[in-house]
Short mmCIF file of C-alpha atoms and ligand atoms in Angstrom, two decimals:
data_model
loop_
_atom_site.label_atom_id
_atom_site.label_comp_id
_atom_site.label_asym_id
_atom_site.label_seq_id
_atom_site.Cartn_x
_atom_site.Cartn_y
_atom_site.Cartn_z
CA UNK A 18 81.10 122.69 94.97
CA UNK A 19 77.32 122.34 96.03
CA UNK A 20 77.81 125.19 98.66
CA UNK A 21 75.53 125.80 96.61
CA UNK A 22 105.72 133.55 88.06
CA UNK A 23 105.65 131.23 85.70
CA UNK A 24 105.77 127.55 86.83
CA UNK A 25 108.97 127.13 88.72
CA UNK A 26 111.05 124.58 86.99
CA UNK A 27 111.89 122.28 89.58
CA UNK A 28 115.68 121.72 89.08
CA UNK A 29 115.65 119.81 92.52
CA UNK A 30 113.37 117.42 90.88
CA UNK A 31 115.63 116.99 87.93
CA UNK A 32 118.67 116.00 89.65
CA UNK A 33 118.82 112.42 90.97
CA UNK A 34 115.82 110.67 90.30
CA UNK A 35 116.45 107.60 92.64
CA UNK A 36 117.13 109.81 95.48
CA UNK A 37 113.99 111.77 94.56
CA UNK A 38 111.60 108.87 94.33
CA UNK A 39 113.10 107.35 97.43
CA UNK A 40 112.11 110.59 99.31
CA UNK A 41 108.56 110.45 97.81
CA UNK A 42 108.17 106.69 98.66
CA UNK A 43 109.24 107.43 102.19
CA UNK A 44 106.73 110.49 102.41
CA UNK A 45 104.09 108.29 100.96
CA UNK A 46 104.77 105.33 103.20
CA UNK A 47 104.93 107.60 106.15
CA UNK A 48 101.45 108.96 105.17
CA UNK A 49 100.18 105.40 104.49
CA UNK A 50 101.07 104.26 107.98
CA UNK A 51 98.80 107.17 109.10
CA UNK A 52 96.05 106.35 106.47
CA UNK A 53 96.01 102.68 106.80
CA UNK A 54 93.27 101.46 104.56
CA UNK A 55 93.31 104.44 102.36
CA UNK A 56 96.23 102.80 100.36
CA UNK A 57 94.92 99.33 99.98
CA UNK A 58 97.79 96.75 99.41
CA UNK A 59 95.93 95.06 96.60
CA UNK A 60 96.16 98.32 94.64
CA UNK A 61 99.81 98.44 95.12
CA UNK A 62 100.32 94.73 94.14
CA UNK A 63 98.31 95.16 90.83
CA UNK A 64 100.09 98.34 89.72
CA UNK A 65 100.86 98.33 86.07
CA UNK A 66 104.56 97.65 84.92
CA UNK A 67 104.55 101.18 83.59
CA UNK A 68 104.84 102.60 87.10
CA UNK A 69 108.43 101.03 87.41
CA UNK A 70 109.88 103.83 85.63
CA UNK A 71 108.61 107.34 86.35
CA UNK A 72 110.65 110.35 85.17
CA UNK A 73 110.48 113.67 86.91
CA UNK A 74 109.17 116.56 84.80
CA UNK A 75 110.61 120.01 84.24
CA UNK A 76 107.04 121.26 84.23
CA UNK A 77 106.89 120.51 88.00
CA UNK A 78 106.50 123.31 90.43
CA UNK A 79 109.23 123.64 93.22
CA UNK A 80 106.67 124.04 96.04
CA UNK A 81 106.38 121.30 98.50
CA UNK A 82 103.73 118.72 97.89
CA UNK A 83 100.81 118.33 100.41
CA UNK A 84 100.88 115.16 102.40
CA UNK A 85 99.30 111.93 100.77
CA UNK A 86 96.73 112.10 103.51
CA UNK A 87 95.73 115.67 102.62
CA UNK A 88 95.50 114.84 99.06
CA UNK A 89 93.25 111.61 99.58
CA UNK A 90 91.00 112.59 102.49
CA UNK A 91 89.65 115.94 101.30
CA UNK A 92 88.05 115.26 97.79
CA UNK A 93 85.28 116.38 95.49
CA UNK A 94 83.92 113.18 93.82
CA UNK A 95 79.97 113.22 93.93
CA UNK A 96 79.90 109.62 92.53
CA UNK A 97 80.92 108.80 96.05
CA UNK A 98 79.26 111.40 98.18
CA UNK A 99 78.86 115.20 98.33
CA UNK A 100 81.09 115.84 101.37
CA UNK A 101 84.86 116.25 101.36
CA UNK A 102 85.27 113.11 103.53
CA UNK A 103 82.90 110.99 101.62
CA UNK A 104 85.05 109.73 98.62
CA UNK A 105 87.84 108.23 100.87
CA UNK A 106 85.01 106.37 102.99
CA UNK A 107 82.89 105.33 100.08
CA UNK A 108 85.22 104.66 97.22
CA UNK A 109 87.40 101.75 98.56
CA UNK A 110 85.23 98.88 97.19
CA UNK A 111 85.40 100.19 93.68
CA UNK A 112 87.70 98.19 91.63
CA UNK A 113 88.89 100.03 88.57
CA UNK A 114 90.93 97.45 86.78
CA UNK A 115 90.68 96.38 84.01
CA UNK A 116 89.70 99.65 82.48
CA UNK A 117 89.19 100.79 78.86
CA UNK A 118 88.41 104.16 77.30
CA UNK A 119 86.19 104.66 74.31
CA UNK A 120 87.22 107.13 71.81
CA UNK A 121 84.69 108.49 69.30
CA UNK A 122 83.72 111.39 67.23
CA UNK A 123 85.91 113.47 64.86
CA UNK A 124 88.98 111.52 64.46
CA UNK A 125 90.36 109.22 61.90
CA UNK A 126 90.71 106.39 64.49
CA UNK A 127 88.04 105.46 67.00
CA UNK A 128 87.05 102.67 69.26
CA UNK A 129 87.97 101.09 72.59
CA UNK A 130 91.33 101.11 73.95
CA UNK A 131 92.46 99.23 77.02
CA UNK A 132 94.24 101.41 79.71
CA UNK A 133 97.15 99.06 80.09
CA UNK A 134 97.77 99.29 76.43
CA UNK A 135 97.82 103.05 76.59
CA UNK A 136 100.28 102.88 79.45
CA UNK A 137 102.57 100.67 77.53
CA UNK A 138 102.85 103.57 74.83
CA UNK A 139 103.06 106.60 76.97
CA UNK A 140 105.98 106.75 79.45
CA UNK A 141 104.92 108.04 82.79
CA UNK A 142 106.21 111.32 84.39
CA UNK A 143 105.76 112.87 87.69
CA UNK A 144 104.32 116.36 87.49
CA UNK A 145 104.00 118.47 90.65
CA UNK A 146 101.21 120.73 90.10
CA UNK A 147 99.16 123.29 92.11
CA UNK A 148 95.50 122.36 92.32
CA UNK A 149 93.43 125.49 92.77
CA UNK A 150 89.72 124.78 93.59
CA UNK A 151 87.02 127.24 92.69
CA UNK A 152 86.10 126.94 96.33
CA UNK A 153 89.23 129.03 97.14
CA UNK A 154 91.44 126.27 98.56
CA UNK A 155 94.52 124.85 96.93
CA UNK A 156 97.10 121.85 97.22
CA UNK A 157 100.22 120.86 95.64
CA UNK A 158 99.93 117.39 94.10
CA UNK A 159 102.61 115.02 92.70
CA UNK A 160 100.84 113.36 89.97
CA UNK A 161 101.95 110.50 87.84
CA UNK A 162 100.80 110.84 84.19
CA UNK A 163 101.46 111.53 80.60
CA UNK A 164 100.49 114.37 78.21
CA UNK A 165 96.92 114.32 77.20
CA UNK A 166 97.80 115.56 73.71
CA UNK A 167 100.22 112.70 73.04
CA UNK A 168 97.30 110.24 73.50
CA UNK A 169 94.79 112.37 71.45
CA UNK A 170 97.16 112.62 68.55
CA UNK A 171 97.21 108.84 68.18
CA UNK A 172 93.56 109.00 67.12
CA UNK A 173 94.31 111.62 64.53
CA UNK A 174 91.54 114.19 65.21
CA UNK A 175 90.04 115.65 61.98
CA UNK A 176 89.76 119.48 61.18
CA UNK A 177 86.42 119.21 62.44
CA UNK A 178 87.52 118.42 66.06
CA UNK A 179 87.48 121.68 67.86
CA UNK A 180 86.72 120.36 71.24
CA UNK A 181 87.28 117.37 73.29
CA UNK A 182 84.72 115.88 75.63
CA UNK A 183 85.44 113.52 78.61
CA UNK A 184 82.85 111.44 80.34
CA UNK A 185 83.04 109.44 83.65
CA UNK A 186 81.92 106.10 84.09
CA UNK A 187 78.19 105.72 84.38
CA UNK A 188 77.52 102.79 86.80
CA UNK A 189 75.19 103.44 89.94
CA UNK A 190 75.91 99.96 91.10
CA UNK A 191 79.58 100.78 91.55
CA UNK A 192 79.34 104.51 92.22
CA UNK A 193 76.57 104.76 94.91
CA UNK A 194 76.41 108.69 94.50
CA UNK A 195 74.80 108.22 91.12
CA UNK A 196 71.88 106.95 92.59
CA UNK A 197 71.16 110.47 93.87
CA UNK A 198 70.41 113.19 91.31
CA UNK A 199 72.75 115.75 92.63
CA UNK A 200 74.01 116.21 89.20
CA UNK A 201 72.92 114.91 85.78
CA UNK A 202 75.05 111.79 85.47
CA UNK A 203 77.41 110.89 84.08
CA UNK A 204 79.75 113.52 84.94
CA UNK A 205 81.10 115.44 81.87
CA UNK A 206 83.85 117.86 81.10
CA UNK A 207 85.24 119.53 78.04
CA UNK A 208 88.32 121.35 76.54
CA UNK A 209 89.01 123.24 73.45
CA UNK A 210 91.27 121.23 71.28
CA UNK A 211 94.25 123.47 71.66
CA UNK A 212 93.88 123.47 75.38
CA UNK A 213 93.65 119.73 75.41
CA UNK A 214 96.80 119.69 73.14
CA UNK A 215 98.73 121.93 75.41
CA UNK A 216 101.88 120.22 77.00
CA UNK A 217 100.82 121.02 80.62
CA UNK A 218 97.44 119.23 80.31
CA UNK A 219 97.85 115.51 81.61
CA UNK A 220 96.11 112.46 82.11
CA UNK A 221 96.94 111.22 85.46
CA UNK A 222 97.03 107.58 86.64
CA UNK A 223 99.11 108.00 89.74
CA UNK A 224 99.98 109.99 92.87
CA UNK A 225 103.11 109.94 94.96
CA UNK A 226 104.63 107.32 92.61
CA UNK A 227 101.63 104.65 93.03
CA UNK A 228 98.37 103.97 91.18
CA UNK A 229 95.69 106.56 91.95
CA UNK A 230 93.67 105.75 94.85
CA UNK A 231 89.97 105.44 94.01
CA UNK A 232 88.91 108.76 95.58
CA UNK A 233 91.40 110.70 93.57
CA UNK A 234 89.83 109.42 90.26
CA UNK A 235 91.35 105.87 89.56
CA UNK A 236 92.26 104.68 87.08
CA UNK A 237 92.34 107.68 84.82
CA UNK A 238 91.75 111.42 85.53
CA UNK A 239 92.26 114.70 83.78
CA UNK A 240 94.56 117.35 85.24
CA UNK A 241 94.69 120.84 83.83
CA UNK A 242 96.75 122.93 86.05
CA UNK A 243 95.65 126.24 84.99
CA UNK A 244 92.01 125.63 85.41
CA UNK A 245 89.84 125.34 88.61
CA UNK A 246 89.96 121.81 90.00
CA UNK A 247 86.33 120.87 88.86
CA UNK A 248 87.78 120.56 85.18
CA UNK A 249 89.77 117.45 86.56
CA UNK A 250 87.23 114.90 85.60
CA UNK A 251 87.76 111.48 87.34
CA UNK A 252 87.32 107.78 86.21
CA UNK A 253 87.25 108.84 82.46
CA UNK A 254 85.85 106.13 80.20
CA UNK A 255 84.90 108.20 77.15
CA UNK A 256 86.76 110.71 74.98
CA UNK A 257 84.90 112.30 72.04
CA UNK A 258 86.45 114.61 69.57
CA UNK A 259 83.54 117.11 68.74
CA UNK A 260 82.80 120.06 66.52
CA UNK A 261 80.82 121.99 69.03
CA UNK A 262 81.50 122.76 72.64
CA UNK A 263 80.37 120.04 75.06
CA UNK A 264 78.32 121.01 78.14
CA UNK A 265 80.28 120.32 81.42
CA UNK A 266 78.57 119.06 84.43
CA UNK A 267 79.07 122.11 86.85
CA UNK A 268 77.90 124.52 84.00
CA UNK A 269 74.95 122.41 83.36
CA UNK A 270 74.15 122.47 87.07
CA UNK A 271 74.84 125.96 87.98
CA UNK A 272 75.52 127.92 84.80
CA UNK A 273 75.77 131.43 86.51
CA UNK A 274 78.55 130.17 88.69
CA UNK A 275 80.53 127.80 86.72
CA UNK A 276 81.50 128.30 83.01
CA UNK A 277 83.16 126.25 80.25
CA UNK A 278 86.63 127.77 80.57
CA UNK A 279 86.99 127.74 84.42
CA UNK A 280 90.47 129.35 83.91
CA UNK A 281 91.97 130.34 87.42
CA UNK A 282 91.61 134.07 87.46
CA UNK A 283 92.03 136.10 90.88
CA UNK A 284 90.39 139.06 88.85
CA UNK A 285 87.10 137.42 88.14
CA UNK A 286 85.27 136.66 91.20
CA UNK A 287 82.71 133.75 91.77
CA UNK A 288 79.35 135.44 91.99
CA UNK A 289 79.32 134.54 95.73
CA UNK A 290 82.98 134.92 96.93
CA UNK A 291 86.31 136.45 96.00
CA UNK A 292 88.93 134.47 93.91
CA UNK A 293 91.74 136.71 94.68
CA UNK A 294 93.22 134.61 97.45
CA UNK A 295 93.40 130.91 98.42
CA UNK A 296 93.64 128.67 101.48
CA UNK A 297 96.43 125.98 101.18
CA UNK A 298 95.07 122.86 102.63
CA UNK A 299 97.37 121.45 105.31
CA UNK A 300 98.91 124.90 106.07
CA UNK A 301 97.08 125.08 109.47
CA UNK A 302 94.15 127.09 110.57
CA UNK A 303 96.03 130.27 111.24
CA UNK A 304 98.15 130.31 108.20
CA UNK A 305 97.56 133.51 106.05
CA UNK A 306 95.75 132.98 102.79
CA UNK A 307 97.97 133.40 99.75
CA UNK A 308 97.47 135.32 96.59
CA UNK A 309 95.94 133.32 93.67
CA UNK A 310 98.12 133.63 90.56
CA UNK A 311 96.71 134.41 86.89
CA UNK A 312 96.20 130.79 85.22
CA UNK A 313 97.32 129.39 88.68
CA UNK A 314 100.81 130.51 88.07
CA UNK A 315 101.01 129.10 84.44
CA UNK A 316 100.21 132.37 82.66
CA UNK A 317 103.49 132.46 80.62
CA UNK A 318 102.70 129.14 79.11
CA UNK A 319 99.08 129.46 78.68
CA UNK A 320 97.92 133.09 78.50
CA UNK A 321 98.32 133.01 74.64
CA UNK A 322 95.50 130.52 74.32
CA UNK A 323 93.07 133.35 75.22
CA UNK A 324 94.43 136.38 73.67
CA UNK A 325 91.69 138.55 72.66
CA UNK A 326 88.97 136.92 74.69
CA UNK A 327 87.08 138.65 77.47
CA UNK A 328 87.87 136.38 80.46
CA UNK A 329 85.25 137.91 82.50
CA UNK A 330 82.60 136.80 79.95
CA UNK A 331 84.25 133.59 79.08
CA UNK A 332 84.75 132.42 82.73
N1 MTE B 17 85.10 114.06 88.50
C1 MTE B 17 83.93 113.43 88.73
N2 MTE B 17 83.72 112.17 87.98
N3 MTE B 17 82.95 113.74 89.73
C2 MTE B 17 83.20 114.70 90.64
O1 MTE B 17 82.28 114.99 91.30
N4 MTE B 17 84.46 116.75 91.21
C3 MTE B 17 85.37 117.67 90.54
C4 MTE B 17 86.69 117.07 89.81
N5 MTE B 17 86.48 115.92 89.15
C5 MTE B 17 84.28 115.58 90.39
C6 MTE B 17 85.13 115.28 89.44
C7 MTE B 17 85.78 118.73 91.49
S1 MTE B 17 84.51 119.72 91.85
C8 MTE B 17 87.08 118.91 91.96
S2 MTE B 17 87.43 120.26 92.91
C9 MTE B 17 88.03 118.01 91.67
O2 MTE B 17 87.46 116.78 90.98
C10 MTE B 17 88.66 117.64 92.98
O3 MTE B 17 89.90 116.80 92.72
P1 MTE B 17 90.45 116.04 93.96
O4 MTE B 17 89.42 115.34 94.78
O5 MTE B 17 91.55 115.08 93.41
O6 MTE B 17 90.97 117.25 94.79
#
């Protein structure tokens, strides 16, 4: 970042989940063989029981997912370095378990919740989503997670809760990138409450059927498939219900370039490059770029959230 058709209902994914996850596991372990230390066995050993049952989701795209290697070696995660190859190299010592999330602000119930307890209450699904980065590349990722709105409703947001703010862990002793002032730490992100409650928005805890590797945002990250990838805040430790819009990290850092909404929109260019097309990671150097779809292909589901809004101004 510093460079300074409707979602296809995946009928194939709904059929035989045993066969399906068998195939996924095979693909992941094939990638694991190549990756070696990028999939530490201690993480696999300590995966929560919730991972024993993961259902496929009708919201998944039918597009072929990128390899585990693509997804876990080309990352933006400034807490572990600013280059794409830094997070996989620098995040392996980070131990995200046990983990808790503090809920505060405009809600009837607030306080600290243990992630294992959250997982015990929220059945896990696999959601295969396109991730479209604001830098004009994309991937297809088989997340494991649960709807964000289902968690938020548990805390009974009040009528004053118009926005939701997410905050990443702030611990420079465990996140070496936070010792460098490339962003104002901790990383923050925000959604309008109706965006956060939309069934497509999920909290992800896994990838390819296993717990998230650290570089992908372990143990808990946001995934909002109709928005640019930078909305996908990683290692979330705080969720705040707010009356006013929170400031998100990239908007704070470069307000002319990154807005609050960050909806994928091929008609609204970044000030320094076009957003009309995208390069699919892993497709090969000579593969043609593909057209970027409005709301990353989820227009039918989410366009109504923005009716009447000027999306060039609210970028
Ligand atoms: N979350 C935190 N805490 N720190 C970051 O630097 N980078 C964002 C987002 N979430 C970032 C973050 C950006 S710019 C992108 S494009 C996505 O994570 C990348 O997610 P990925 O590495 O899983 O592809």
